[in-house]
PDB file of C-alpha atoms in Angstrom:
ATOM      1  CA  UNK Z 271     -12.546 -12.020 -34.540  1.00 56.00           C
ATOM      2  CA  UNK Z 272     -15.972 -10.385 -34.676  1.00 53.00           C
ATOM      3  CA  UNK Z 273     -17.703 -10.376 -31.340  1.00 59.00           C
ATOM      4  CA  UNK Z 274     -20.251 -13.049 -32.287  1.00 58.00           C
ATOM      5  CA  UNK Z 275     -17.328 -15.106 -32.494  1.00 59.00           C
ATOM      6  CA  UNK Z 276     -16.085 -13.898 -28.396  1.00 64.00           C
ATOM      7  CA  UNK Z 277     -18.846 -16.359 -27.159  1.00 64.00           C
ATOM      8  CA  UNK Z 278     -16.344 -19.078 -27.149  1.00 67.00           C
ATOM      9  CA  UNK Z 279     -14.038 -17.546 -25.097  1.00 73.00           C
ATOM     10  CA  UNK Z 280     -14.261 -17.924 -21.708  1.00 78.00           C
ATOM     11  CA  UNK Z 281     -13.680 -15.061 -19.690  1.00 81.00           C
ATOM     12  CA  UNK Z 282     -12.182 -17.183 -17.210  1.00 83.00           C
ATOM     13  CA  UNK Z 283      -9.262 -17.764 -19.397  1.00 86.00           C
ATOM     14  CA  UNK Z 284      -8.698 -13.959 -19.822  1.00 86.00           C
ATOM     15  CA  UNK Z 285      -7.938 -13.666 -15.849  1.00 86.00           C
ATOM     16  CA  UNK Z 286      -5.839 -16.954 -15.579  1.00 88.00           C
ATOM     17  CA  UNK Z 287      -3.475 -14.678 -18.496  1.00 89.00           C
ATOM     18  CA  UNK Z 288      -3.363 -11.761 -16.803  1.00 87.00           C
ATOM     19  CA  UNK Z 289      -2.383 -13.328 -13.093  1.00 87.00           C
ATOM     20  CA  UNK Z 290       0.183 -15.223 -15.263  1.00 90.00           C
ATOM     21  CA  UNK Z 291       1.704 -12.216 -16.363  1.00 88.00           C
ATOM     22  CA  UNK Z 292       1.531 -10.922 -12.773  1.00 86.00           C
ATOM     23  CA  UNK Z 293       3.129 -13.520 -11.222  1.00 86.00           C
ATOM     24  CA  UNK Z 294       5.356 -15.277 -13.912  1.00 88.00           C
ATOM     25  CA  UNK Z 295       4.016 -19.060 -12.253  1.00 88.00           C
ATOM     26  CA  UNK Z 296       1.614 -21.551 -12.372  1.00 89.00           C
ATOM     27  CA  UNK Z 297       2.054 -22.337  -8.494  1.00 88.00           C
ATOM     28  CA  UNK Z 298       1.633 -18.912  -7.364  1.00 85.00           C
ATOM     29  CA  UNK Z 299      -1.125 -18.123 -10.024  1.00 86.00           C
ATOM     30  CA  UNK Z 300      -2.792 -21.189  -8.756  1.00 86.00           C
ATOM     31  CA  UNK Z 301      -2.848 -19.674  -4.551  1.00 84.00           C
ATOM     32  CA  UNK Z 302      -3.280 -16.636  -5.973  1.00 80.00           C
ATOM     33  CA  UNK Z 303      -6.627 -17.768  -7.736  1.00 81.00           C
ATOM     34  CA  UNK Z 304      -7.310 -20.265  -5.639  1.00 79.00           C
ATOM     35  CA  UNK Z 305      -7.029 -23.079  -8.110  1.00 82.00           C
ATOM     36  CA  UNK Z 306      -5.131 -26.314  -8.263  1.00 85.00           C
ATOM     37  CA  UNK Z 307      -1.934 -26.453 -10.321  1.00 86.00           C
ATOM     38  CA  UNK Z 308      -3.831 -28.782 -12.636  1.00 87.00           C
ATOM     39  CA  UNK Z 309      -5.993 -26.145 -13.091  1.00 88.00           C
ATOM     40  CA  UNK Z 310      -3.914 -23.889 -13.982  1.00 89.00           C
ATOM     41  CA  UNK Z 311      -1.776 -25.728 -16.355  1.00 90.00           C
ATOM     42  CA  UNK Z 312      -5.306 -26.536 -18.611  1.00 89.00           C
ATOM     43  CA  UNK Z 313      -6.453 -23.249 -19.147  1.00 89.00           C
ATOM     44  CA  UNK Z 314      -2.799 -22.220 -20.056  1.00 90.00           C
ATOM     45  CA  UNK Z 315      -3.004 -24.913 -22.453  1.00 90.00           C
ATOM     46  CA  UNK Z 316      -6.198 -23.498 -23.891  1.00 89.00           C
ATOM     47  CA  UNK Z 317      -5.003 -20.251 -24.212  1.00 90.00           C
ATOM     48  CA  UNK Z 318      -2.131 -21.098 -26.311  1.00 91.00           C
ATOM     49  CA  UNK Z 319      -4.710 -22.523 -28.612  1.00 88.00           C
ATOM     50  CA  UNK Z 320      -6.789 -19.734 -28.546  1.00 86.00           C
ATOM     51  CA  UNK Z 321      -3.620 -17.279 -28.964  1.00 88.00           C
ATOM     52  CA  UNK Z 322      -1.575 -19.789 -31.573  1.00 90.00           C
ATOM     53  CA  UNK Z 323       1.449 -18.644 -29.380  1.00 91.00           C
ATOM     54  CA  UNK Z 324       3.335 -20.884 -26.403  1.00 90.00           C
ATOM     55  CA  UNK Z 325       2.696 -17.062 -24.620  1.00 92.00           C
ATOM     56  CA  UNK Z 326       5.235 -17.957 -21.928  1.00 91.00           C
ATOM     57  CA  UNK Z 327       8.759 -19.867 -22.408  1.00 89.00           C
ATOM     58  CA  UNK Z 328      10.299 -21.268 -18.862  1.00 87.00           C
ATOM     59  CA  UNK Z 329      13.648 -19.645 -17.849  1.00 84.00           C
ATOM     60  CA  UNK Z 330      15.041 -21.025 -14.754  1.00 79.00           C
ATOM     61  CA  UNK Z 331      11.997 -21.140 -11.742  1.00 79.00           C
ATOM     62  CA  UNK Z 332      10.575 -18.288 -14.005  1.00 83.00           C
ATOM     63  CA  UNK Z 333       8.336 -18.175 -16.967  1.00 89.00           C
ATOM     64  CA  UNK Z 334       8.737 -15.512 -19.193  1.00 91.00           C
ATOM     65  CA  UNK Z 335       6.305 -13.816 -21.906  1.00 90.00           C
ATOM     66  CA  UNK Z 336       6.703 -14.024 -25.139  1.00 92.00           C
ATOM     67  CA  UNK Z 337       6.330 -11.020 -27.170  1.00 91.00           C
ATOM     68  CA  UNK Z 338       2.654 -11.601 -28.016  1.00 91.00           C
ATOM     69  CA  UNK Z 339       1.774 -12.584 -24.393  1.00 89.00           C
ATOM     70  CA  UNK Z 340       3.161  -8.953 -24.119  1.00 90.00           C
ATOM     71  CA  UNK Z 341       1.284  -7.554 -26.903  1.00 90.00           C
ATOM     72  CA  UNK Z 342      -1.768  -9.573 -25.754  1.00 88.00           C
ATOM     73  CA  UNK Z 343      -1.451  -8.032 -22.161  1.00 87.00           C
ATOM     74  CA  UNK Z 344      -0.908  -4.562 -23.274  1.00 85.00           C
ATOM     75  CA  UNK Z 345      -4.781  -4.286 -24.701  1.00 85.00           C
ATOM     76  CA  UNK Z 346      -6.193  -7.047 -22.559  1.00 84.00           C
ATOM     77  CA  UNK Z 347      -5.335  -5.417 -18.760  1.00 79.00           C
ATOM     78  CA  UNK Z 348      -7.596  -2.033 -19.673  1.00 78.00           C
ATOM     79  CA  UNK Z 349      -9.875  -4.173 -21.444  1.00 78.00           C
ATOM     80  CA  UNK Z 350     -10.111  -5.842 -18.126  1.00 78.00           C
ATOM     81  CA  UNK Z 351     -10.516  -3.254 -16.721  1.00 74.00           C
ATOM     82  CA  UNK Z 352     -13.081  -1.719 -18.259  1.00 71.00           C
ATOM     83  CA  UNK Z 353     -15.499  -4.891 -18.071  1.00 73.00           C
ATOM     84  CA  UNK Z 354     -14.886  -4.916 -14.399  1.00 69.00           C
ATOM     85  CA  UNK Z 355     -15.733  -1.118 -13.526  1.00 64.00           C
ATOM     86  CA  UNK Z 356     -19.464  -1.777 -16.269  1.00 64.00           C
ATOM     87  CA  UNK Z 357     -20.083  -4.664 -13.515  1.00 64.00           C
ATOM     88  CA  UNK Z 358     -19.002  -2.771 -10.975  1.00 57.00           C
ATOM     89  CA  UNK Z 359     -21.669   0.182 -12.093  1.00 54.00           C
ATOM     90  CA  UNK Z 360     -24.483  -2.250 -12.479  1.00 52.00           C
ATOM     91  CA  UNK Z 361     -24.243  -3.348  -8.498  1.00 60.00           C
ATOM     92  CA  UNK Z 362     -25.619  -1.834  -5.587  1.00 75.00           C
ATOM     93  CA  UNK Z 363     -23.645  -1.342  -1.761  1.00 87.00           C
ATOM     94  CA  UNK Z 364     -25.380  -0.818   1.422  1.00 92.00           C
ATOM     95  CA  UNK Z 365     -23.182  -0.833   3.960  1.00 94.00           C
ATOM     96  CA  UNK Z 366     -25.280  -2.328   6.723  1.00 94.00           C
ATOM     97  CA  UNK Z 367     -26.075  -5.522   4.736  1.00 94.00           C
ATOM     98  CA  UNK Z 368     -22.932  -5.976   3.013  1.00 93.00           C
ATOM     99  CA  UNK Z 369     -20.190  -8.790   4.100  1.00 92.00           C
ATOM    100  CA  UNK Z 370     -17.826  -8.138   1.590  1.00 92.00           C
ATOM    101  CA  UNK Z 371     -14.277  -8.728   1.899  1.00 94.00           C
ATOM    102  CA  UNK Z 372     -12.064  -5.444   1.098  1.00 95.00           C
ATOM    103  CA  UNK Z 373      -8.377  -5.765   0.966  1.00 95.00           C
ATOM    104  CA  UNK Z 374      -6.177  -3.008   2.096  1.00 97.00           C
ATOM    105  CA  UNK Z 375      -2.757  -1.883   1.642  1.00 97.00           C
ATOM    106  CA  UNK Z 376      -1.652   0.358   5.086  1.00 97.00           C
ATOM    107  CA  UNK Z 377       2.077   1.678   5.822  1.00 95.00           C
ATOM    108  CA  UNK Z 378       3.025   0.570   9.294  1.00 94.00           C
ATOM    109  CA  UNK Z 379       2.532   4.058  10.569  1.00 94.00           C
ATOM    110  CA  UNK Z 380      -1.199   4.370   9.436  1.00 94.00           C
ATOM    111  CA  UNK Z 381      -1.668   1.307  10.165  1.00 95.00           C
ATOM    112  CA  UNK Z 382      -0.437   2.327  13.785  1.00 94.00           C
ATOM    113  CA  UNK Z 383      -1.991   5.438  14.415  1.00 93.00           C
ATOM    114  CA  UNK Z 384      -5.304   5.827  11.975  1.00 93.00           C
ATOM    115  CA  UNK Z 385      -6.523   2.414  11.310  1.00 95.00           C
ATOM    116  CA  UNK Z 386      -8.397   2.226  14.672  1.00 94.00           C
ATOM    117  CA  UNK Z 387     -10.427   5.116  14.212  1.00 92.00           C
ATOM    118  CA  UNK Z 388     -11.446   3.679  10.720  1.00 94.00           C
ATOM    119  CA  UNK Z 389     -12.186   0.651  12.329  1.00 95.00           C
ATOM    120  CA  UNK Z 390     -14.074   2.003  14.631  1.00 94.00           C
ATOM    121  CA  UNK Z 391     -16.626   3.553  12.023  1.00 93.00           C
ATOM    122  CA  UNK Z 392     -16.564   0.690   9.802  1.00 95.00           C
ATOM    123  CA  UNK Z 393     -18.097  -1.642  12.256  1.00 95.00           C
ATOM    124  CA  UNK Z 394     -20.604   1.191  13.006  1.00 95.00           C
ATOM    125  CA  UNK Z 395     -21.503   1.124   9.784  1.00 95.00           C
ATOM    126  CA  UNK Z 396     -20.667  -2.339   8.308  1.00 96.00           C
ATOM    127  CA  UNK Z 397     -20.686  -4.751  10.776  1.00 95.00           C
ATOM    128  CA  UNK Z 398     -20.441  -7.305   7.985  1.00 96.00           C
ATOM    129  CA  UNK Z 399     -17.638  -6.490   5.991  1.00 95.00           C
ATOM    130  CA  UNK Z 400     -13.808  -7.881   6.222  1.00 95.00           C
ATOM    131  CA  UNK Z 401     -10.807  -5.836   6.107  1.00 96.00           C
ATOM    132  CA  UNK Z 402      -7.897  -7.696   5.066  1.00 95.00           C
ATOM    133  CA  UNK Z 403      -5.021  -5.602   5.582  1.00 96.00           C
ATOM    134  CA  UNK Z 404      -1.515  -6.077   4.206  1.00 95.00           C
ATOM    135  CA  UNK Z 405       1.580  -4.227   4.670  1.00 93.00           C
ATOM    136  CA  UNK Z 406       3.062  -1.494   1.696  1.00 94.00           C
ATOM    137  CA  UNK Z 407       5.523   0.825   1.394  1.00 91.00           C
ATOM    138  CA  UNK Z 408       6.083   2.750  -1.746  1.00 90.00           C
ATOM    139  CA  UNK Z 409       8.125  -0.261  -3.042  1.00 90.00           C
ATOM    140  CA  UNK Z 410       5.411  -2.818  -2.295  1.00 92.00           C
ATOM    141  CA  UNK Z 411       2.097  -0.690  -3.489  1.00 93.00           C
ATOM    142  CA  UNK Z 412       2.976  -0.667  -7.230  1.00 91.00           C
ATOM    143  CA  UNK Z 413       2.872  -4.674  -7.333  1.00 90.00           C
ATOM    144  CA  UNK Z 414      -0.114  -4.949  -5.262  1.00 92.00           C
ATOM    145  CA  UNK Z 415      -2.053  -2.924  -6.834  1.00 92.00           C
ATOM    146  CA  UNK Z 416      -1.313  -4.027 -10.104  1.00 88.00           C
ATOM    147  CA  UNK Z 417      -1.874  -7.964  -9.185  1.00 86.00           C
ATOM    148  CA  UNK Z 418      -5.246  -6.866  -7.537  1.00 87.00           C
ATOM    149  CA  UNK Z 419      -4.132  -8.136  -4.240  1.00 91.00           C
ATOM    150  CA  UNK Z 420      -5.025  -4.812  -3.102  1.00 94.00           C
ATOM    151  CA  UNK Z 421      -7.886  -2.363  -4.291  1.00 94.00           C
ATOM    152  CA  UNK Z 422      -6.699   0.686  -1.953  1.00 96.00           C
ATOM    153  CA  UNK Z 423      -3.088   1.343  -0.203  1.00 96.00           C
ATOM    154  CA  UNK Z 424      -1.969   4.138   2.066  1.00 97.00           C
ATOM    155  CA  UNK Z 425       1.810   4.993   2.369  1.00 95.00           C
ATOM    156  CA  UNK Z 426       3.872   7.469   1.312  1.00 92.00           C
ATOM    157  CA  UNK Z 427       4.100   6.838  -2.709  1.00 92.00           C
ATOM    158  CA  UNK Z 428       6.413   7.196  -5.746  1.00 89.00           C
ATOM    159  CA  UNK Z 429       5.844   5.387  -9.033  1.00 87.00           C
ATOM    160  CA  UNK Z 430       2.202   3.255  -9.422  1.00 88.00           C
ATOM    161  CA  UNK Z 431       0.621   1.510 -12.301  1.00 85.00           C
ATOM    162  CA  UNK Z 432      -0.386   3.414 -15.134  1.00 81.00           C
ATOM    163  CA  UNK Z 433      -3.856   3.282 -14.931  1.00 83.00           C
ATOM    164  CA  UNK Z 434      -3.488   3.462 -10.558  1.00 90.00           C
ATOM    165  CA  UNK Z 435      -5.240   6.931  -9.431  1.00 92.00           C
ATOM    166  CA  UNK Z 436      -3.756   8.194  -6.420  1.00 94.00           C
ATOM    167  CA  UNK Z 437      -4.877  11.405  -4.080  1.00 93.00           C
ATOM    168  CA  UNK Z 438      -3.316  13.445  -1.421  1.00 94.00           C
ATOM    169  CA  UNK Z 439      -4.329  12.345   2.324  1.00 94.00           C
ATOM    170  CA  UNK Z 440      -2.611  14.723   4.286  1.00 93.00           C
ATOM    171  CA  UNK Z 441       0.999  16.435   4.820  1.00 92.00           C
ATOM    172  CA  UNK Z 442       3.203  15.167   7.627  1.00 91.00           C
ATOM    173  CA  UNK Z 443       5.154  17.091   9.716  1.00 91.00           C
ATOM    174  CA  UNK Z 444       7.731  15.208  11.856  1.00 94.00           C
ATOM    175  CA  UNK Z 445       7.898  15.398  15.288  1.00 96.00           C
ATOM    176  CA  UNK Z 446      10.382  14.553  18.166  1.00 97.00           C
ATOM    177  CA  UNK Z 447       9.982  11.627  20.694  1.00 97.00           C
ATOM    178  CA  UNK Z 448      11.777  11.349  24.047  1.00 97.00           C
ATOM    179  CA  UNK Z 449      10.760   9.559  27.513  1.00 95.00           C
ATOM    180  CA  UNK Z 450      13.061  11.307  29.336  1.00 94.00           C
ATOM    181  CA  UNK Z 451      12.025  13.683  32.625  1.00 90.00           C
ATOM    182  CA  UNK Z 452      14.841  16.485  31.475  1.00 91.00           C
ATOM    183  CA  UNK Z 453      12.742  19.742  31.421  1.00 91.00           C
ATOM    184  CA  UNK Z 454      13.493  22.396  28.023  1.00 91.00           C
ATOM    185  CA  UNK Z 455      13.614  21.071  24.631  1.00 94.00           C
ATOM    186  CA  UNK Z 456      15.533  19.360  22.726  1.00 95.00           C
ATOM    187  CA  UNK Z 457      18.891  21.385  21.034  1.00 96.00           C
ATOM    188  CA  UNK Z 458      20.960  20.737  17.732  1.00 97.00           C
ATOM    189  CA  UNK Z 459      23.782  19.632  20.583  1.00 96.00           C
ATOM    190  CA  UNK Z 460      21.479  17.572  22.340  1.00 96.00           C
ATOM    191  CA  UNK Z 461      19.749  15.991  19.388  1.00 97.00           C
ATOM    192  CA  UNK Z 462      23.573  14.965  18.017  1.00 97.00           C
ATOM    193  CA  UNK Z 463      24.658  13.776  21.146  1.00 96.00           C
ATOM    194  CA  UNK Z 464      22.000  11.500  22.276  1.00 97.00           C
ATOM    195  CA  UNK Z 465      20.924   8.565  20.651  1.00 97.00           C
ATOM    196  CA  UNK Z 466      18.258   7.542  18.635  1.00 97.00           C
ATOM    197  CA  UNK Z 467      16.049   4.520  17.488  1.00 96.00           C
ATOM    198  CA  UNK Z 468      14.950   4.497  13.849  1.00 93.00           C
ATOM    199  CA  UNK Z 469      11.408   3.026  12.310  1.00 92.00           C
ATOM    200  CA  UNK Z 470      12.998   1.253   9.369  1.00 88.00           C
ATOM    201  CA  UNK Z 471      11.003  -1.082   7.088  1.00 81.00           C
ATOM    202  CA  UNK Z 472      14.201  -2.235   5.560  1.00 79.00           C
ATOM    203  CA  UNK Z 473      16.298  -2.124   8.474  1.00 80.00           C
ATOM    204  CA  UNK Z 474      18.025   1.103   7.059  1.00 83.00           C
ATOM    205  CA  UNK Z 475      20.572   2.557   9.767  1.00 86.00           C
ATOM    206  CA  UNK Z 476      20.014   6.312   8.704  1.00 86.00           C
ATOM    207  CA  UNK Z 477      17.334   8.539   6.972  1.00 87.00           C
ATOM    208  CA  UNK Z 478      15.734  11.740   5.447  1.00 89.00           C
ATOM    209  CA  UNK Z 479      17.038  13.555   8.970  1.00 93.00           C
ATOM    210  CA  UNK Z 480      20.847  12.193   8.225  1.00 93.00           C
ATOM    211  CA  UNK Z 481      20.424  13.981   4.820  1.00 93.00           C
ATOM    212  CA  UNK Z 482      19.366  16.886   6.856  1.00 93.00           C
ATOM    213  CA  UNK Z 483      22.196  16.997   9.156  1.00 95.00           C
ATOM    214  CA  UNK Z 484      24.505  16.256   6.246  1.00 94.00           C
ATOM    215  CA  UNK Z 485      23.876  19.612   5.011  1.00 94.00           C
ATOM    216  CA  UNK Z 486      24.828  21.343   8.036  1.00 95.00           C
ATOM    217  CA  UNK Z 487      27.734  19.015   8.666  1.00 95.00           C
ATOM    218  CA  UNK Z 488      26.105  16.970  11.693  1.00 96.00           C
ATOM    219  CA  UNK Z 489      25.294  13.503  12.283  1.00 96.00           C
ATOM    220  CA  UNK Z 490      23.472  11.651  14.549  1.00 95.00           C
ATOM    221  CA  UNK Z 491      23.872   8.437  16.677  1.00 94.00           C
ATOM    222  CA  UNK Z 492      21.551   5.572  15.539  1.00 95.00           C
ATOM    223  CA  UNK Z 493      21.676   2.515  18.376  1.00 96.00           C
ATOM    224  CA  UNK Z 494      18.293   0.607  17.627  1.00 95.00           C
ATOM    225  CA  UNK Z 495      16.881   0.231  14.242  1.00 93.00           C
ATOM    226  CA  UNK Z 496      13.076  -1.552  14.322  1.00 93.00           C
ATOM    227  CA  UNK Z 497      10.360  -2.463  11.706  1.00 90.00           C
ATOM    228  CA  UNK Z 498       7.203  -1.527  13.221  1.00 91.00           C
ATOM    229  CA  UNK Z 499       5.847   1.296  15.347  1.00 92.00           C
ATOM    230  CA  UNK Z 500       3.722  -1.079  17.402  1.00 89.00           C
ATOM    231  CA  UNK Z 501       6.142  -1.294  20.945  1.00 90.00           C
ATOM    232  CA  UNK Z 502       8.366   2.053  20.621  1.00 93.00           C
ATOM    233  CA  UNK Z 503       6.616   3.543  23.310  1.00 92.00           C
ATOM    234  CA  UNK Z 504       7.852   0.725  25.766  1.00 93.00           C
ATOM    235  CA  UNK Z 505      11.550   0.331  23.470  1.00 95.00           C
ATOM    236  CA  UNK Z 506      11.993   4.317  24.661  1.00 96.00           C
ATOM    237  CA  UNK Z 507      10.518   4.247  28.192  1.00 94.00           C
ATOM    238  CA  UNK Z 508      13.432   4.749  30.789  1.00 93.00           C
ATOM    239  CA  UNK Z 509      16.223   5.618  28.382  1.00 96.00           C
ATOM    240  CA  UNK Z 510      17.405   8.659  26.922  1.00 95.00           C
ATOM    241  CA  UNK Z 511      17.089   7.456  23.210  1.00 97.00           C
ATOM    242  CA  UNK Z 512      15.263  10.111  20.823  1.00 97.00           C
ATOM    243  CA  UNK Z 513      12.932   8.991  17.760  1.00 97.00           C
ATOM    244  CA  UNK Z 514      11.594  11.059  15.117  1.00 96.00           C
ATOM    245  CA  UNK Z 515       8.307   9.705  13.926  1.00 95.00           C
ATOM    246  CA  UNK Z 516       5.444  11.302  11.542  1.00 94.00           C
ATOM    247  CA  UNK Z 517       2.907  14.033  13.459  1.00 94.00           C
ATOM    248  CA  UNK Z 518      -0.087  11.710  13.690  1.00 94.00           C
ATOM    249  CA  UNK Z 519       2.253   8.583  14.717  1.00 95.00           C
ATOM    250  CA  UNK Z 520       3.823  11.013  17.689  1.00 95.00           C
ATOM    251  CA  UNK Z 521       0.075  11.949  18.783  1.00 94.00           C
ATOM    252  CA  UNK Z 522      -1.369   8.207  18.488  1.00 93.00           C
ATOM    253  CA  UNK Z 523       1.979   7.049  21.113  1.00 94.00           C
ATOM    254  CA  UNK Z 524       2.004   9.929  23.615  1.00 95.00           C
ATOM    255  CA  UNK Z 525      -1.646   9.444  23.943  1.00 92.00           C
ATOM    256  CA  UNK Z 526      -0.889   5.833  26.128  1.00 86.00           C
ATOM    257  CA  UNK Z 527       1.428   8.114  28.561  1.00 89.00           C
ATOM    258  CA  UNK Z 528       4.982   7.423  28.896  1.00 91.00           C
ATOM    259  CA  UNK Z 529       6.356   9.589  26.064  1.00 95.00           C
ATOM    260  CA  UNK Z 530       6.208  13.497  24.784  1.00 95.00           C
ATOM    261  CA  UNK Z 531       6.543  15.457  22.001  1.00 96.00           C
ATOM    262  CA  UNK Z 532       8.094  18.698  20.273  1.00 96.00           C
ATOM    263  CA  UNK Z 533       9.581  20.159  17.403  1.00 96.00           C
ATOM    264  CA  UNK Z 534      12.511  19.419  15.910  1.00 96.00           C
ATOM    265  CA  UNK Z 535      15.612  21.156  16.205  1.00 96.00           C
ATOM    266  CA  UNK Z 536      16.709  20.866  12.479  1.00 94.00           C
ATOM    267  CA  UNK Z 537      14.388  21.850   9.289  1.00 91.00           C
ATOM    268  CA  UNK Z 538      13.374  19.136   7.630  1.00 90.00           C
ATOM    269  CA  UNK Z 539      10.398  19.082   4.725  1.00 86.00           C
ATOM    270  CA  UNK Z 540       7.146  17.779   5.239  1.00 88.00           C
ATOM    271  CA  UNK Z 541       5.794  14.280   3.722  1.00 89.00           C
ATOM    272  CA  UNK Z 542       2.529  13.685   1.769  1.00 92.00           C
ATOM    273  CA  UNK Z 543       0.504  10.526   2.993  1.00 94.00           C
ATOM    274  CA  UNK Z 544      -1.557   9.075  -0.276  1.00 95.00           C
ATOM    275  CA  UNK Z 545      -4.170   7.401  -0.681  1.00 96.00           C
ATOM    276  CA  UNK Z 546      -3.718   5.183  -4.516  1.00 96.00           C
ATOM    277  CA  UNK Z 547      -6.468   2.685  -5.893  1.00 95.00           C
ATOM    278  CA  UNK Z 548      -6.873   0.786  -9.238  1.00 91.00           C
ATOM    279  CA  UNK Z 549      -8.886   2.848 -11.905  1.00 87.00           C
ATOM    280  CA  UNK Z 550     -10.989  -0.568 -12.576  1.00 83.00           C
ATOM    281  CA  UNK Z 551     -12.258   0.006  -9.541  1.00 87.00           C
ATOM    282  CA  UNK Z 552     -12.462   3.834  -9.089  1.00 88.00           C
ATOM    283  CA  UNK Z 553     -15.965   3.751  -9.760  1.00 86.00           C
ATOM    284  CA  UNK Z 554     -17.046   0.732  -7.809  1.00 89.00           C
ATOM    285  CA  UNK Z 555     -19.626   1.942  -5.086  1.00 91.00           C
ATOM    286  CA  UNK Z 556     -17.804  -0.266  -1.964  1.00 93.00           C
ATOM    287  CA  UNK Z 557     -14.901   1.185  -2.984  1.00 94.00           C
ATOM    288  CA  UNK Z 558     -16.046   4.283  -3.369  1.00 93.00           C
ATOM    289  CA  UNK Z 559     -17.554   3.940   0.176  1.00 94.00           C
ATOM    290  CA  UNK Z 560     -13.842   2.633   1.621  1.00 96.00           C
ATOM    291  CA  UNK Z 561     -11.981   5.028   0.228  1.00 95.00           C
ATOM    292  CA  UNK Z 562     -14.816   8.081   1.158  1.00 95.00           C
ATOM    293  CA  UNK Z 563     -14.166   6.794   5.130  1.00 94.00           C
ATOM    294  CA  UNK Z 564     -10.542   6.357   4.238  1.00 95.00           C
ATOM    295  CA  UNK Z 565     -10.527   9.988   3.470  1.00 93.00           C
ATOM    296  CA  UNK Z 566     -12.189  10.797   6.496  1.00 92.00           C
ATOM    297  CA  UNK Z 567     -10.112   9.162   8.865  1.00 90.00           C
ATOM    298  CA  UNK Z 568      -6.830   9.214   7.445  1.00 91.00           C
ATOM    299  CA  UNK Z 569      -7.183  12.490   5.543  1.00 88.00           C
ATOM    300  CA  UNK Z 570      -6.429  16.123   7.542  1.00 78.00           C
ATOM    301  CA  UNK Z 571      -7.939  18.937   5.697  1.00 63.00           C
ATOM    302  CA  UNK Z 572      -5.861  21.471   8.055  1.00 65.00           C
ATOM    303  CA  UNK Z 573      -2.624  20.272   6.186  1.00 59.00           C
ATOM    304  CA  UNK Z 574      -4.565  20.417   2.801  1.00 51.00           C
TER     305      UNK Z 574
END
């Protein structure tokens, strides 16, 4: 195929493929496009023309690629990507006139604790834009951000997509909570013998400080496990429970009263917070403008 010969492909098609591939069904590549099942179902049928393949095969509630959907996908997704940062080039951003719609990836911590400030500045500055936030963790930003569902997450990270580009926000050191009136602070005895409340996405009963006390042959007494952030001020108040939360989590909840702060009595290692984004959109001046006020109010430069 020559590209005289592209004109009769619609472009359309292309991105109706590649949310296929992401999401493996025509109902969820219909929400996801916002497009009736119908829809969805004709412009597969088109492609399979266009590709002289059936592309995907149903298995179960699943439809799977064939090997030329895969081969197809492989050069298509940069190619993608590419057309959509030369767009992305070609447009302009002003923050004050703008009302478009950003979507966010935030770990329930920064969401907790640094997301206000950014608010605060966005509407300052934007007071037409939408922030659609969802929540990640570094098992949920890899999928996001390669379905496009997000443009920019922040959460501690592992593996991301290939062509994801990803940058270091700040380094976390954790910190001790307690609501208790006992004055001194906190020793390895006292940690061990009190109990504690964990932050667990998952609903995970133990942590990085259990592999920490492992090594010195001490453990810890978990008694509330919760998913969020949002409440442990109130959870803790009155009780002697202990949590260990990140630095800038500790400063956001002693800040409403109720609660302080200290070292802990244990080393444990520190924990980057990233910032990752798609490369199709690494050039894209909103984004660039996001993630520049990201930067500011998520980022520390003293832990840099």
């Amino acid at each position: 195929m020559n590209r005289n010969d592209l004109r009769r492909v619609d472009l359309n098609l292309l991105i109706v493929f590649e949310t296929l591939m992401h999401e493996r069904s025509v109902t969820r590549a219909a929400e996801k496009l916002f497009l009736g099942q119908p829809a969805i179902s004709a412009a597969l049928s088109r492609l399979r023309n266009l590709f002289d393949d059936p592309l995907f095969v149903r298995t179960g509630r699943s439809m799977e690629p064939s090997a030329r959907a895969n081969e197809i996908f492989a050069l298509l997704s940069p190619a993608l990507d590419s057309i959509s940062t030369a767009v992305s080039r070609a447009a302009e951003f002003d923050p004050a006139t703008s009302n478009a719609v950003f979507r966010i990836g935030l770990s329930d911590d920064a969401e907790f604790a640094l997301l206000p400030q950014l608010l605060k500045r966005v509407r300052a500055e934007a007071p037409g834009i939408v922030l659609v936030v969802r929540r990640v963790n570094y098992l949920l930003m890899p999928t996001l951000l390669a379905s496009g569902e997000i443009s920019v997450g922040v959460s501690y990270t592992s593996e991301l997509p290939a062509n994801a580009k990803r940058k270091v926000l700040r380094r976390s050191k954790p910190k001790l909570l307690r609501a208790d009136s006992v004055p001194g602070s906190i020793t390895l005895d006292d940690f061990c013998a009190r109990p504690h409340a964990l932050v667990s996405f998952a609903g995970d009963l133990s942590g990085f400080i259990d592999e920490a006390l492992d090594e010195i042959d001490r453990k810890r007494h978990v008694v509330l496990a919760v998913p969020q952030f949002n409440g442990l001020g109130s959870l803790l108040a009155g009780t002697d429970i202990l949590a260990t939360v990140p630095d800038y989590t500790a400063d956001a909840l002693t800040a409403a009263g109720g609660l302080r702060a200290e070292d802990l009595p244990i080393d444990v290692r520190s924990f980057e917070l990233h910032m990752a984004w798609r490369g199709a959109q690494d050039n894209d001046p909103a984004e660039r403008w996001l993630r520049s006020r990201i930067q500011m109010f998520f980022g520390d430069p003293d832990s840099l």
